[in-house]
mmCIF file with all atom_site columns, C-alpha atoms in Angstrom:
data_model
loop_
_atom_site.group_PDB
_atom_site.id
_atom_site.type_symbol
_atom_site.label_atom_id
_atom_site.label_alt_id
_atom_site.label_comp_id
_atom_site.label_asym_id
_atom_site.label_entity_id
_atom_site.label_seq_id
_atom_site.pdbx_PDB_ins_code
_atom_site.Cartn_x
_atom_site.Cartn_y
_atom_site.Cartn_z
_atom_site.occupancy
_atom_site.B_iso_or_equiv
_atom_site.pdbx_formal_charge
_atom_site.auth_seq_id
_atom_site.auth_comp_id
_atom_site.auth_asym_id
_atom_site.auth_atom_id
_atom_site.pdbx_PDB_model_num
ATOM 1   C CA . ASP A 1 1   ? -13.842 -3.350  -14.828 1.00 69.00 ? 1   ASP A CA 1
ATOM 2   C CA . ALA A 1 2   ? -14.311 -3.207  -18.306 1.00 75.00 ? 2   ALA A CA 1
ATOM 3   C CA . LYS A 1 3   ? -15.726 -6.772  -20.040 1.00 90.00 ? 3   LYS A CA 1
ATOM 4   C CA . THR A 1 4   ? -13.662 -8.151  -22.358 1.00 95.00 ? 4   THR A CA 1
ATOM 5   C CA . THR A 1 5   ? -14.840 -11.583 -25.732 1.00 96.00 ? 5   THR A CA 1
ATOM 6   C CA . GLN A 1 6   ? -12.637 -13.230 -27.015 1.00 98.00 ? 6   GLN A CA 1
ATOM 7   C CA . PRO A 1 7   ? -12.957 -16.234 -28.702 1.00 98.00 ? 7   PRO A CA 1
ATOM 8   C CA . PRO A 1 8   ? -12.351 -19.730 -27.166 1.00 97.00 ? 8   PRO A CA 1
ATOM 9   C CA . SER A 1 9   ? -9.845  -21.105 -29.216 1.00 97.00 ? 9   SER A CA 1
ATOM 10  C CA . MET A 1 10  ? -7.732  -20.912 -32.357 1.00 98.00 ? 10  MET A CA 1
ATOM 11  C CA . ASP A 1 11  ? -4.712  -22.985 -34.433 1.00 97.00 ? 11  ASP A CA 1
ATOM 12  C CA . CYS A 1 12  ? -2.152  -21.703 -35.633 1.00 97.00 ? 12  CYS A CA 1
ATOM 13  C CA . ALA A 1 13  ? 0.896   -23.104 -37.409 1.00 97.00 ? 13  ALA A CA 1
ATOM 14  C CA . GLU A 1 14  ? 4.232   -23.198 -36.216 1.00 97.00 ? 14  GLU A CA 1
ATOM 15  C CA . GLY A 1 15  ? 6.226   -20.422 -37.818 1.00 97.00 ? 15  GLY A CA 1
ATOM 16  C CA . ARG A 1 16  ? 3.741   -18.238 -38.336 1.00 97.00 ? 16  ARG A CA 1
ATOM 17  C CA . ALA A 1 17  ? 1.867   -15.240 -36.861 1.00 98.00 ? 17  ALA A CA 1
ATOM 18  C CA . ALA A 1 18  ? -0.528  -15.450 -34.633 1.00 98.00 ? 18  ALA A CA 1
ATOM 19  C CA . ASN A 1 19  ? -3.523  -13.096 -34.145 1.00 98.00 ? 19  ASN A CA 1
ATOM 20  C CA . LEU A 1 20  ? -5.635  -13.218 -31.513 1.00 98.00 ? 20  LEU A CA 1
ATOM 21  C CA . PRO A 1 21  ? -8.351  -10.762 -30.931 1.00 98.00 ? 21  PRO A CA 1
ATOM 22  C CA . CYS A 1 22  ? -9.507  -8.894  -28.245 1.00 98.00 ? 22  CYS A CA 1
ATOM 23  C CA . ASN A 1 23  ? -12.830 -7.278  -27.749 1.00 97.00 ? 23  ASN A CA 1
ATOM 24  C CA . HIS A 1 24  ? -13.703 -4.496  -25.348 1.00 95.00 ? 24  HIS A CA 1
ATOM 25  C CA . SER A 1 25  ? -16.034 -2.015  -26.591 1.00 94.00 ? 25  SER A CA 1
ATOM 26  C CA . THR A 1 26  ? -16.371 -0.545  -22.943 1.00 93.00 ? 26  THR A CA 1
ATOM 27  C CA . ILE A 1 27  ? -13.071 0.373   -21.910 1.00 93.00 ? 27  ILE A CA 1
ATOM 28  C CA . SER A 1 28  ? -13.117 3.372   -20.014 1.00 91.00 ? 28  SER A CA 1
ATOM 29  C CA . GLY A 1 29  ? -10.509 6.434   -21.249 1.00 89.00 ? 29  GLY A CA 1
ATOM 30  C CA . ASN A 1 30  ? -8.041  5.158   -18.029 1.00 89.00 ? 30  ASN A CA 1
ATOM 31  C CA . GLU A 1 31  ? -8.145  1.189   -18.261 1.00 92.00 ? 31  GLU A CA 1
ATOM 32  C CA . TYR A 1 32  ? -5.301  0.116   -19.997 1.00 93.00 ? 32  TYR A CA 1
ATOM 33  C CA . VAL A 1 33  ? -5.180  -3.838  -22.028 1.00 95.00 ? 33  VAL A CA 1
ATOM 34  C CA . TYR A 1 34  ? -3.334  -6.213  -20.113 1.00 95.00 ? 34  TYR A CA 1
ATOM 35  C CA . TRP A 1 35  ? -2.472  -9.683  -22.211 1.00 97.00 ? 35  TRP A CA 1
ATOM 36  C CA . TYR A 1 36  ? -1.030  -12.538 -20.057 1.00 97.00 ? 36  TYR A CA 1
ATOM 37  C CA . ARG A 1 37  ? -0.676  -16.328 -21.084 1.00 98.00 ? 37  ARG A CA 1
ATOM 38  C CA . GLN A 1 38  ? -1.439  -19.560 -19.420 1.00 98.00 ? 38  GLN A CA 1
ATOM 39  C CA . ILE A 1 39  ? 0.248   -23.082 -20.049 1.00 96.00 ? 39  ILE A CA 1
ATOM 40  C CA . HIS A 1 40  ? -1.188  -25.648 -18.810 1.00 90.00 ? 40  HIS A CA 1
ATOM 41  C CA . SER A 1 41  ? -0.746  -26.648 -14.917 1.00 87.00 ? 41  SER A CA 1
ATOM 42  C CA . GLN A 1 42  ? 1.378   -22.666 -14.674 1.00 94.00 ? 42  GLN A CA 1
ATOM 43  C CA . GLY A 1 43  ? 0.952   -19.521 -12.943 1.00 96.00 ? 43  GLY A CA 1
ATOM 44  C CA . PRO A 1 44  ? 0.020   -16.719 -15.834 1.00 96.00 ? 44  PRO A CA 1
ATOM 45  C CA . GLN A 1 45  ? 2.739   -15.050 -17.103 1.00 96.00 ? 45  GLN A CA 1
ATOM 46  C CA . TYR A 1 46  ? 2.548   -11.533 -18.541 1.00 94.00 ? 46  TYR A CA 1
ATOM 47  C CA . ILE A 1 47  ? 3.443   -10.316 -21.681 1.00 97.00 ? 47  ILE A CA 1
ATOM 48  C CA . ILE A 1 48  ? 2.509   -6.857  -22.760 1.00 96.00 ? 48  ILE A CA 1
ATOM 49  C CA . HIS A 1 49  ? 0.439   -4.187  -22.412 1.00 94.00 ? 49  HIS A CA 1
ATOM 50  C CA . GLY A 1 50  ? -0.894  -0.770  -23.818 1.00 95.00 ? 50  GLY A CA 1
ATOM 51  C CA . LEU A 1 51  ? -3.155  2.203   -23.393 1.00 94.00 ? 51  LEU A CA 1
ATOM 52  C CA . LYS A 1 52  ? -3.984  3.786   -27.058 1.00 93.00 ? 52  LYS A CA 1
ATOM 53  C CA . ASN A 1 53  ? -0.296  3.639   -28.918 1.00 90.00 ? 53  ASN A CA 1
ATOM 54  C CA . ASN A 1 54  ? 0.113   0.327   -30.311 1.00 95.00 ? 54  ASN A CA 1
ATOM 55  C CA . GLU A 1 55  ? 3.159   -1.752  -28.422 1.00 96.00 ? 55  GLU A CA 1
ATOM 56  C CA . THR A 1 56  ? 5.820   -4.767  -29.234 1.00 97.00 ? 56  THR A CA 1
ATOM 57  C CA . ASN A 1 57  ? 8.452   -5.859  -26.868 1.00 96.00 ? 57  ASN A CA 1
ATOM 58  C CA . GLU A 1 58  ? 10.144  -8.866  -27.327 1.00 96.00 ? 58  GLU A CA 1
ATOM 59  C CA . MET A 1 59  ? 7.386   -12.009 -26.924 1.00 95.00 ? 59  MET A CA 1
ATOM 60  C CA . ALA A 1 60  ? 4.652   -10.062 -28.883 1.00 98.00 ? 60  ALA A CA 1
ATOM 61  C CA . SER A 1 61  ? 3.183   -7.150  -30.444 1.00 98.00 ? 61  SER A CA 1
ATOM 62  C CA . LEU A 1 62  ? -0.321  -5.072  -29.247 1.00 98.00 ? 62  LEU A CA 1
ATOM 63  C CA . ILE A 1 63  ? -2.364  -3.710  -31.779 1.00 98.00 ? 63  ILE A CA 1
ATOM 64  C CA . ILE A 1 64  ? -4.926  -1.426  -30.060 1.00 97.00 ? 64  ILE A CA 1
ATOM 65  C CA . THR A 1 65  ? -7.925  0.073   -32.468 1.00 96.00 ? 65  THR A CA 1
ATOM 66  C CA . GLU A 1 66  ? -7.622  3.874   -32.326 1.00 95.00 ? 66  GLU A CA 1
ATOM 67  C CA . ASP A 1 67  ? -11.391 3.755   -30.821 1.00 95.00 ? 67  ASP A CA 1
ATOM 68  C CA . ARG A 1 68  ? -9.881  1.319   -28.503 1.00 95.00 ? 68  ARG A CA 1
ATOM 69  C CA . LYS A 1 69  ? -12.791 -1.213  -28.921 1.00 95.00 ? 69  LYS A CA 1
ATOM 70  C CA . SER A 1 70  ? -10.643 -4.109  -29.684 1.00 97.00 ? 70  SER A CA 1
ATOM 71  C CA . SER A 1 71  ? -7.330  -5.087  -30.072 1.00 97.00 ? 71  SER A CA 1
ATOM 72  C CA . THR A 1 72  ? -5.064  -7.747  -31.309 1.00 98.00 ? 72  THR A CA 1
ATOM 73  C CA . LEU A 1 73  ? -1.874  -9.704  -29.836 1.00 98.00 ? 73  LEU A CA 1
ATOM 74  C CA . ILE A 1 74  ? 0.373   -10.691 -32.611 1.00 98.00 ? 74  ILE A CA 1
ATOM 75  C CA . LEU A 1 75  ? 2.919   -13.229 -31.686 1.00 98.00 ? 75  LEU A CA 1
ATOM 76  C CA . PRO A 1 76  ? 5.130   -13.083 -35.077 1.00 97.00 ? 76  PRO A CA 1
ATOM 77  C CA . HIS A 1 77  ? 6.682   -16.276 -34.962 1.00 96.00 ? 77  HIS A CA 1
ATOM 78  C CA . ALA A 1 78  ? 4.321   -19.121 -33.049 1.00 97.00 ? 78  ALA A CA 1
ATOM 79  C CA . THR A 1 79  ? 6.442   -21.700 -31.586 1.00 97.00 ? 79  THR A CA 1
ATOM 80  C CA . LEU A 1 80  ? 4.970   -25.209 -30.157 1.00 97.00 ? 80  LEU A CA 1
ATOM 81  C CA . ARG A 1 81  ? 5.936   -23.487 -26.755 1.00 96.00 ? 81  ARG A CA 1
ATOM 82  C CA . ASP A 1 82  ? 3.397   -20.940 -27.704 1.00 97.00 ? 82  ASP A CA 1
ATOM 83  C CA . THR A 1 83  ? 0.260   -23.437 -26.934 1.00 98.00 ? 83  THR A CA 1
ATOM 84  C CA . ALA A 1 84  ? -1.200  -21.648 -23.668 1.00 98.00 ? 84  ALA A CA 1
ATOM 85  C CA . VAL A 1 85  ? -4.349  -20.399 -22.941 1.00 98.00 ? 85  VAL A CA 1
ATOM 86  C CA . TYR A 1 86  ? -4.445  -16.186 -23.820 1.00 98.00 ? 86  TYR A CA 1
ATOM 87  C CA . TYR A 1 87  ? -6.211  -13.921 -21.579 1.00 98.00 ? 87  TYR A CA 1
ATOM 88  C CA . CYS A 1 88  ? -6.945  -10.253 -22.695 1.00 97.00 ? 88  CYS A CA 1
ATOM 89  C CA . ILE A 1 89  ? -7.710  -7.967  -19.597 1.00 95.00 ? 89  ILE A CA 1
ATOM 90  C CA . ALA A 1 90  ? -9.566  -4.599  -18.904 1.00 94.00 ? 90  ALA A CA 1
ATOM 91  C CA . ALA A 1 91  ? -7.531  -2.736  -15.873 1.00 90.00 ? 91  ALA A CA 1
ATOM 92  C CA . PHE A 1 92  ? -6.933  0.346   -14.285 1.00 86.00 ? 92  PHE A CA 1
ATOM 93  C CA . SER A 1 93  ? -3.591  2.253   -14.452 1.00 75.00 ? 93  SER A CA 1
ATOM 94  C CA . GLY A 1 94  ? -3.649  1.760   -10.540 1.00 74.00 ? 94  GLY A CA 1
ATOM 95  C CA . ASN A 1 95  ? -5.431  -1.714  -9.707  1.00 75.00 ? 95  ASN A CA 1
ATOM 96  C CA . THR A 1 96  ? -2.763  -3.340  -12.375 1.00 77.00 ? 96  THR A CA 1
ATOM 97  C CA . GLY A 1 97  ? -2.474  -6.073  -9.660  1.00 84.00 ? 97  GLY A CA 1
ATOM 98  C CA . LYS A 1 98  ? -6.100  -6.723  -9.321  1.00 87.00 ? 98  LYS A CA 1
ATOM 99  C CA . LEU A 1 99  ? -7.260  -8.743  -12.152 1.00 91.00 ? 99  LEU A CA 1
ATOM 100 C CA . ILE A 1 100 ? -10.493 -10.141 -13.475 1.00 91.00 ? 100 ILE A CA 1
ATOM 101 C CA . PHE A 1 101 ? -10.217 -13.384 -16.480 1.00 94.00 ? 101 PHE A CA 1
ATOM 102 C CA . GLY A 1 102 ? -12.142 -13.775 -18.328 1.00 93.00 ? 102 GLY A CA 1
ATOM 103 C CA . GLN A 1 103 ? -12.459 -17.384 -20.457 1.00 94.00 ? 103 GLN A CA 1
ATOM 104 C CA . GLY A 1 104 ? -9.355  -16.465 -22.820 1.00 97.00 ? 104 GLY A CA 1
ATOM 105 C CA . THR A 1 105 ? -8.465  -18.415 -25.771 1.00 98.00 ? 105 THR A CA 1
ATOM 106 C CA . THR A 1 106 ? -6.667  -21.275 -26.240 1.00 98.00 ? 106 THR A CA 1
ATOM 107 C CA . LEU A 1 107 ? -3.875  -21.110 -28.692 1.00 98.00 ? 107 LEU A CA 1
ATOM 108 C CA . GLN A 1 108 ? -3.030  -24.267 -30.368 1.00 98.00 ? 108 GLN A CA 1
ATOM 109 C CA . VAL A 1 109 ? 0.455   -23.722 -32.313 1.00 98.00 ? 109 VAL A CA 1
ATOM 110 C CA . LYS A 1 110 ? 0.633   -27.046 -34.148 1.00 97.00 ? 110 LYS A CA 1
ATOM 111 C CA . PRO A 1 111 ? 3.890   -28.033 -36.646 1.00 95.00 ? 111 PRO A CA 1
ATOM 112 C CA . GLY B 2 1   ? 11.359  -10.291 -14.397 1.00 64.00 ? 1   GLY B CA 1
ATOM 113 C CA . ALA B 2 2   ? 10.760  -10.640 -11.166 1.00 69.00 ? 2   ALA B CA 1
ATOM 114 C CA . VAL B 2 3   ? 10.017  -13.615 -9.369  1.00 90.00 ? 3   VAL B CA 1
ATOM 115 C CA . VAL B 2 4   ? 7.170   -14.864 -7.103  1.00 95.00 ? 4   VAL B CA 1
ATOM 116 C CA . SER B 2 5   ? 7.544   -17.901 -6.041  1.00 95.00 ? 5   SER B CA 1
ATOM 117 C CA . GLN B 2 6   ? 4.782   -20.526 -3.841  1.00 97.00 ? 6   GLN B CA 1
ATOM 118 C CA . HIS B 2 7   ? 5.143   -23.367 -1.510  1.00 96.00 ? 7   HIS B CA 1
ATOM 119 C CA . PRO B 2 8   ? 4.546   -25.725 -1.796  1.00 97.00 ? 8   PRO B CA 1
ATOM 120 C CA . SER B 2 9   ? 3.774   -26.806 -5.979  1.00 96.00 ? 9   SER B CA 1
ATOM 121 C CA . TRP B 2 10  ? 1.539   -29.627 -4.817  1.00 97.00 ? 10  TRP B CA 1
ATOM 122 C CA . VAL B 2 11  ? 0.012   -30.807 -1.548  1.00 98.00 ? 11  VAL B CA 1
ATOM 123 C CA . ILE B 2 12  ? -2.427  -33.611 -1.033  1.00 98.00 ? 12  ILE B CA 1
ATOM 124 C CA . CYS B 2 13  ? -4.167  -33.230 3.004   1.00 96.00 ? 13  CYS B CA 1
ATOM 125 C CA . LYS B 2 14  ? -7.064  -34.939 4.256   1.00 97.00 ? 14  LYS B CA 1
ATOM 126 C CA . SER B 2 15  ? -10.570 -33.740 4.856   1.00 97.00 ? 15  SER B CA 1
ATOM 127 C CA . GLY B 2 16  ? -10.976 -31.759 8.156   1.00 97.00 ? 16  GLY B CA 1
ATOM 128 C CA . THR B 2 17  ? -7.118  -30.736 7.899   1.00 97.00 ? 17  THR B CA 1
ATOM 129 C CA . SER B 2 18  ? -5.656  -27.204 7.240   1.00 97.00 ? 18  SER B CA 1
ATOM 130 C CA . VAL B 2 19  ? -3.143  -26.305 4.737   1.00 98.00 ? 19  VAL B CA 1
ATOM 131 C CA . LYS B 2 20  ? -0.905  -23.522 4.451   1.00 98.00 ? 20  LYS B CA 1
ATOM 132 C CA . ILE B 2 21  ? 0.193   -22.028 1.055   1.00 98.00 ? 21  ILE B CA 1
ATOM 133 C CA . GLU B 2 22  ? 2.972   -19.412 0.762   1.00 97.00 ? 22  GLU B CA 1
ATOM 134 C CA . CYS B 2 23  ? 3.651   -16.770 -1.750  1.00 97.00 ? 23  CYS B CA 1
ATOM 135 C CA . ARG B 2 24  ? 6.811   -14.938 -1.491  1.00 96.00 ? 24  ARG B CA 1
ATOM 136 C CA . SER B 2 25  ? 8.042   -11.902 -3.932  1.00 94.00 ? 25  SER B CA 1
ATOM 137 C CA . LEU B 2 26  ? 11.916  -13.635 -4.024  1.00 93.00 ? 26  LEU B CA 1
ATOM 138 C CA . ASP B 2 27  ? 13.843  -9.749  -5.863  1.00 89.00 ? 27  ASP B CA 1
ATOM 139 C CA . PHE B 2 28  ? 10.899  -6.850  -4.349  1.00 89.00 ? 28  PHE B CA 1
ATOM 140 C CA . GLN B 2 29  ? 8.672   -6.029  -1.767  1.00 90.00 ? 29  GLN B CA 1
ATOM 141 C CA . ALA B 2 30  ? 5.112   -6.287  -2.420  1.00 88.00 ? 30  ALA B CA 1
ATOM 142 C CA . THR B 2 31  ? 3.424   -4.608  -0.046  1.00 84.00 ? 31  THR B CA 1
ATOM 143 C CA . THR B 2 32  ? -0.226  -5.913  -2.324  1.00 89.00 ? 32  THR B CA 1
ATOM 144 C CA . MET B 2 33  ? -0.199  -9.634  -3.426  1.00 94.00 ? 33  MET B CA 1
ATOM 145 C CA . PHE B 2 34  ? -3.362  -11.620 -4.847  1.00 95.00 ? 34  PHE B CA 1
ATOM 146 C CA . TRP B 2 35  ? -4.231  -14.797 -4.336  1.00 97.00 ? 35  TRP B CA 1
ATOM 147 C CA . TYR B 2 36  ? -6.539  -16.883 -7.075  1.00 97.00 ? 36  TYR B CA 1
ATOM 148 C CA . ARG B 2 37  ? -8.100  -20.470 -7.337  1.00 97.00 ? 37  ARG B CA 1
ATOM 149 C CA . GLN B 2 38  ? -8.849  -22.058 -10.117 1.00 97.00 ? 38  GLN B CA 1
ATOM 150 C CA . PHE B 2 39  ? -10.334 -25.466 -10.896 1.00 96.00 ? 39  PHE B CA 1
ATOM 151 C CA . PRO B 2 40  ? -10.027 -27.712 -13.688 1.00 93.00 ? 40  PRO B CA 1
ATOM 152 C CA . LYS B 2 41  ? -11.560 -25.813 -17.420 1.00 91.00 ? 41  LYS B CA 1
ATOM 153 C CA . GLN B 2 42  ? -11.894 -22.745 -15.816 1.00 94.00 ? 42  GLN B CA 1
ATOM 154 C CA . SER B 2 43  ? -10.464 -19.663 -15.648 1.00 95.00 ? 43  SER B CA 1
ATOM 155 C CA . LEU B 2 44  ? -9.119  -18.395 -12.500 1.00 96.00 ? 44  LEU B CA 1
ATOM 156 C CA . MET B 2 45  ? -10.838 -17.159 -10.144 1.00 96.00 ? 45  MET B CA 1
ATOM 157 C CA . LEU B 2 46  ? -9.970  -13.791 -7.468  1.00 96.00 ? 46  LEU B CA 1
ATOM 158 C CA . MET B 2 47  ? -10.341 -14.658 -4.336  1.00 97.00 ? 47  MET B CA 1
ATOM 159 C CA . ALA B 2 48  ? -8.767  -11.936 -1.605  1.00 96.00 ? 48  ALA B CA 1
ATOM 160 C CA . THR B 2 49  ? -6.531  -9.174  -2.148  1.00 94.00 ? 49  THR B CA 1
ATOM 161 C CA . SER B 2 50  ? -3.538  -9.383  0.520   1.00 91.00 ? 50  SER B CA 1
ATOM 162 C CA . ASN B 2 51  ? -2.649  -6.367  2.219   1.00 87.00 ? 51  ASN B CA 1
ATOM 163 C CA . GLU B 2 52  ? 0.707   -5.791  4.003   1.00 86.00 ? 52  GLU B CA 1
ATOM 164 C CA . GLY B 2 53  ? 0.121   -5.206  7.790   1.00 85.00 ? 53  GLY B CA 1
ATOM 165 C CA . SER B 2 54  ? -3.395  -5.228  7.668   1.00 87.00 ? 54  SER B CA 1
ATOM 166 C CA . LYS B 2 55  ? -6.472  -7.269  6.860   1.00 90.00 ? 55  LYS B CA 1
ATOM 167 C CA . ALA B 2 56  ? -7.096  -8.775  3.871   1.00 93.00 ? 56  ALA B CA 1
ATOM 168 C CA . THR B 2 57  ? -10.232 -7.835  1.408   1.00 94.00 ? 57  THR B CA 1
ATOM 169 C CA . TYR B 2 58  ? -12.075 -10.591 0.336   1.00 96.00 ? 58  TYR B CA 1
ATOM 170 C CA . GLU B 2 59  ? -14.003 -11.215 -3.192  1.00 95.00 ? 59  GLU B CA 1
ATOM 171 C CA . GLN B 2 60  ? -17.796 -11.534 -2.421  1.00 95.00 ? 60  GLN B CA 1
ATOM 172 C CA . GLY B 2 61  ? -18.639 -15.430 -2.125  1.00 95.00 ? 61  GLY B CA 1
ATOM 173 C CA . VAL B 2 62  ? -15.212 -16.309 -0.726  1.00 96.00 ? 62  VAL B CA 1
ATOM 174 C CA . GLU B 2 63  ? -15.002 -17.104 3.167   1.00 95.00 ? 63  GLU B CA 1
ATOM 175 C CA . LYS B 2 64  ? -12.759 -15.391 4.852   1.00 94.00 ? 64  LYS B CA 1
ATOM 176 C CA . ASP B 2 65  ? -12.453 -17.640 7.771   1.00 95.00 ? 65  ASP B CA 1
ATOM 177 C CA . LYS B 2 66  ? -11.648 -20.574 5.657   1.00 97.00 ? 66  LYS B CA 1
ATOM 178 C CA . PHE B 2 67  ? -9.465  -19.005 4.213   1.00 97.00 ? 67  PHE B CA 1
ATOM 179 C CA . LEU B 2 68  ? -7.102  -17.141 6.634   1.00 97.00 ? 68  LEU B CA 1
ATOM 180 C CA . ILE B 2 69  ? -4.749  -14.715 4.515   1.00 95.00 ? 69  ILE B CA 1
ATOM 181 C CA . ASN B 2 70  ? -1.806  -13.213 6.559   1.00 93.00 ? 70  ASN B CA 1
ATOM 182 C CA . HIS B 2 71  ? 0.916   -10.613 5.264   1.00 91.00 ? 71  HIS B CA 1
ATOM 183 C CA . ALA B 2 72  ? 3.485   -10.570 7.647   1.00 84.00 ? 72  ALA B CA 1
ATOM 184 C CA . SER B 2 73  ? 5.859   -8.955  5.854   1.00 90.00 ? 73  SER B CA 1
ATOM 185 C CA . LEU B 2 74  ? 6.736   -7.890  2.615   1.00 90.00 ? 74  LEU B CA 1
ATOM 186 C CA . THR B 2 75  ? 7.911   -10.467 0.645   1.00 93.00 ? 75  THR B CA 1
ATOM 187 C CA . LEU B 2 76  ? 5.815   -13.233 2.438   1.00 95.00 ? 76  LEU B CA 1
ATOM 188 C CA . SER B 2 77  ? 1.648   -13.746 2.131   1.00 95.00 ? 77  SER B CA 1
ATOM 189 C CA . THR B 2 78  ? -0.121  -17.494 2.919   1.00 96.00 ? 78  THR B CA 1
ATOM 190 C CA . LEU B 2 79  ? -3.148  -18.776 2.594   1.00 97.00 ? 79  LEU B CA 1
ATOM 191 C CA . THR B 2 80  ? -4.767  -21.153 4.562   1.00 98.00 ? 80  THR B CA 1
ATOM 192 C CA . VAL B 2 81  ? -7.073  -23.203 3.769   1.00 98.00 ? 81  VAL B CA 1
ATOM 193 C CA . THR B 2 82  ? -8.864  -24.647 7.024   1.00 97.00 ? 82  THR B CA 1
ATOM 194 C CA . SER B 2 83  ? -11.079 -27.726 7.552   1.00 97.00 ? 83  SER B CA 1
ATOM 195 C CA . ALA B 2 84  ? -10.861 -28.377 4.262   1.00 97.00 ? 84  ALA B CA 1
ATOM 196 C CA . HIS B 2 85  ? -12.922 -30.413 2.215   1.00 97.00 ? 85  HIS B CA 1
ATOM 197 C CA . PRO B 2 86  ? -12.632 -31.730 -1.156  1.00 97.00 ? 86  PRO B CA 1
ATOM 198 C CA . GLU B 2 87  ? -14.460 -29.071 -2.324  1.00 96.00 ? 87  GLU B CA 1
ATOM 199 C CA . ASP B 2 88  ? -11.593 -27.336 -2.106  1.00 97.00 ? 88  ASP B CA 1
ATOM 200 C CA . SER B 2 89  ? -9.346  -29.236 -4.253  1.00 97.00 ? 89  SER B CA 1
ATOM 201 C CA . SER B 2 90  ? -7.875  -26.667 -6.879  1.00 97.00 ? 90  SER B CA 1
ATOM 202 C CA . PHE B 2 91  ? -5.059  -24.543 -8.470  1.00 98.00 ? 91  PHE B CA 1
ATOM 203 C CA . TYR B 2 92  ? -4.160  -21.589 -6.107  1.00 98.00 ? 92  TYR B CA 1
ATOM 204 C CA . ILE B 2 93  ? -2.013  -19.749 -7.096  1.00 98.00 ? 93  ILE B CA 1
ATOM 205 C CA . CYS B 2 94  ? -0.597  -15.899 -5.840  1.00 97.00 ? 94  CYS B CA 1
ATOM 206 C CA . SER B 2 95  ? 0.886   -12.473 -7.521  1.00 96.00 ? 95  SER B CA 1
ATOM 207 C CA . ALA B 2 96  ? 2.165   -9.782  -6.780  1.00 93.00 ? 96  ALA B CA 1
ATOM 208 C CA . THR B 2 97  ? 2.929   -6.312  -8.644  1.00 85.00 ? 97  THR B CA 1
ATOM 209 C CA . ARG B 2 98  ? 6.370   -4.581  -8.270  1.00 79.00 ? 98  ARG B CA 1
ATOM 210 C CA . GLN B 2 99  ? 4.570   -1.783  -7.734  1.00 72.00 ? 99  GLN B CA 1
ATOM 211 C CA . ALA B 2 100 ? 1.155   0.434   -8.126  1.00 66.00 ? 100 ALA B CA 1
ATOM 212 C CA . LYS B 2 101 ? 0.676   0.609   -11.391 1.00 67.00 ? 101 LYS B CA 1
ATOM 213 C CA . ALA B 2 102 ? 3.013   -2.182  -12.609 1.00 78.00 ? 102 ALA B CA 1
ATOM 214 C CA . GLU B 2 103 ? 2.109   -5.445  -14.224 1.00 85.00 ? 103 GLU B CA 1
ATOM 215 C CA . ALA B 2 104 ? 1.309   -8.684  -12.370 1.00 89.00 ? 104 ALA B CA 1
ATOM 216 C CA . PHE B 2 105 ? 3.895   -11.409 -11.597 1.00 93.00 ? 105 PHE B CA 1
ATOM 217 C CA . PHE B 2 106 ? 2.376   -14.908 -10.426 1.00 96.00 ? 106 PHE B CA 1
ATOM 218 C CA . GLY B 2 107 ? 3.564   -17.348 -8.811  1.00 97.00 ? 107 GLY B CA 1
ATOM 219 C CA . GLN B 2 108 ? 3.709   -20.774 -10.890 1.00 96.00 ? 108 GLN B CA 1
ATOM 220 C CA . GLY B 2 109 ? 0.622   -22.429 -8.208  1.00 97.00 ? 109 GLY B CA 1
ATOM 221 C CA . THR B 2 110 ? -0.547  -24.790 -6.122  1.00 98.00 ? 110 THR B CA 1
ATOM 222 C CA . ARG B 2 111 ? -2.707  -27.822 -6.325  1.00 97.00 ? 111 ARG B CA 1
ATOM 223 C CA . LEU B 2 112 ? -4.205  -28.613 -3.449  1.00 98.00 ? 112 LEU B CA 1
ATOM 224 C CA . THR B 2 113 ? -5.628  -31.962 -3.179  1.00 98.00 ? 113 THR B CA 1
ATOM 225 C CA . VAL B 2 114 ? -8.091  -32.851 -0.476  1.00 98.00 ? 114 VAL B CA 1
ATOM 226 C CA . VAL B 2 115 ? -9.080  -36.301 -0.114  1.00 97.00 ? 115 VAL B CA 1
#
């Protein structure tokens, strides 16, 4: 599985968009980009995933660069409850349950 | 979304005893479940893949005789920490996918403290 690189921490003002970057320069053509988050002392929560096209759901948007070497998770209107560790993970389509977690980005949403 | 539930949420046990943690998929059948361990201020580390009706597959460095995994039904996998020691104190988390190519759903985790 491709290695991903994320900044260790970010701050965001409540109500503003949070843009979390992820670098996955060695990603292969059939690896998806998955985003999960973990709120303190809970199990991770699925957010969104994509292969090549940008994706949007009720939680977030995922922007993947054309060369697929990086992506950005966008939380359009961050709230205090979005404070969590966000993990960007590359996973093959047939192996989406076996996830290799990096250190993630700790997002602190501030009032 | 699909629900995966773990039990217990937390447990304290004496050194040398064994502890069993259950992971259930509540609204779907999971032929494969996954077990992770997370130490304080660290990321999740995959321990093993639990396969219904067959032996678990352990990641390198994980002692299979210490962390016994049983996946006896399509909705239940158990992790037993045998002869627990204080260094086994950790947050144990399971996950499952509804389908082979779908996203993973995680349990709420089990906090194990060995005293």
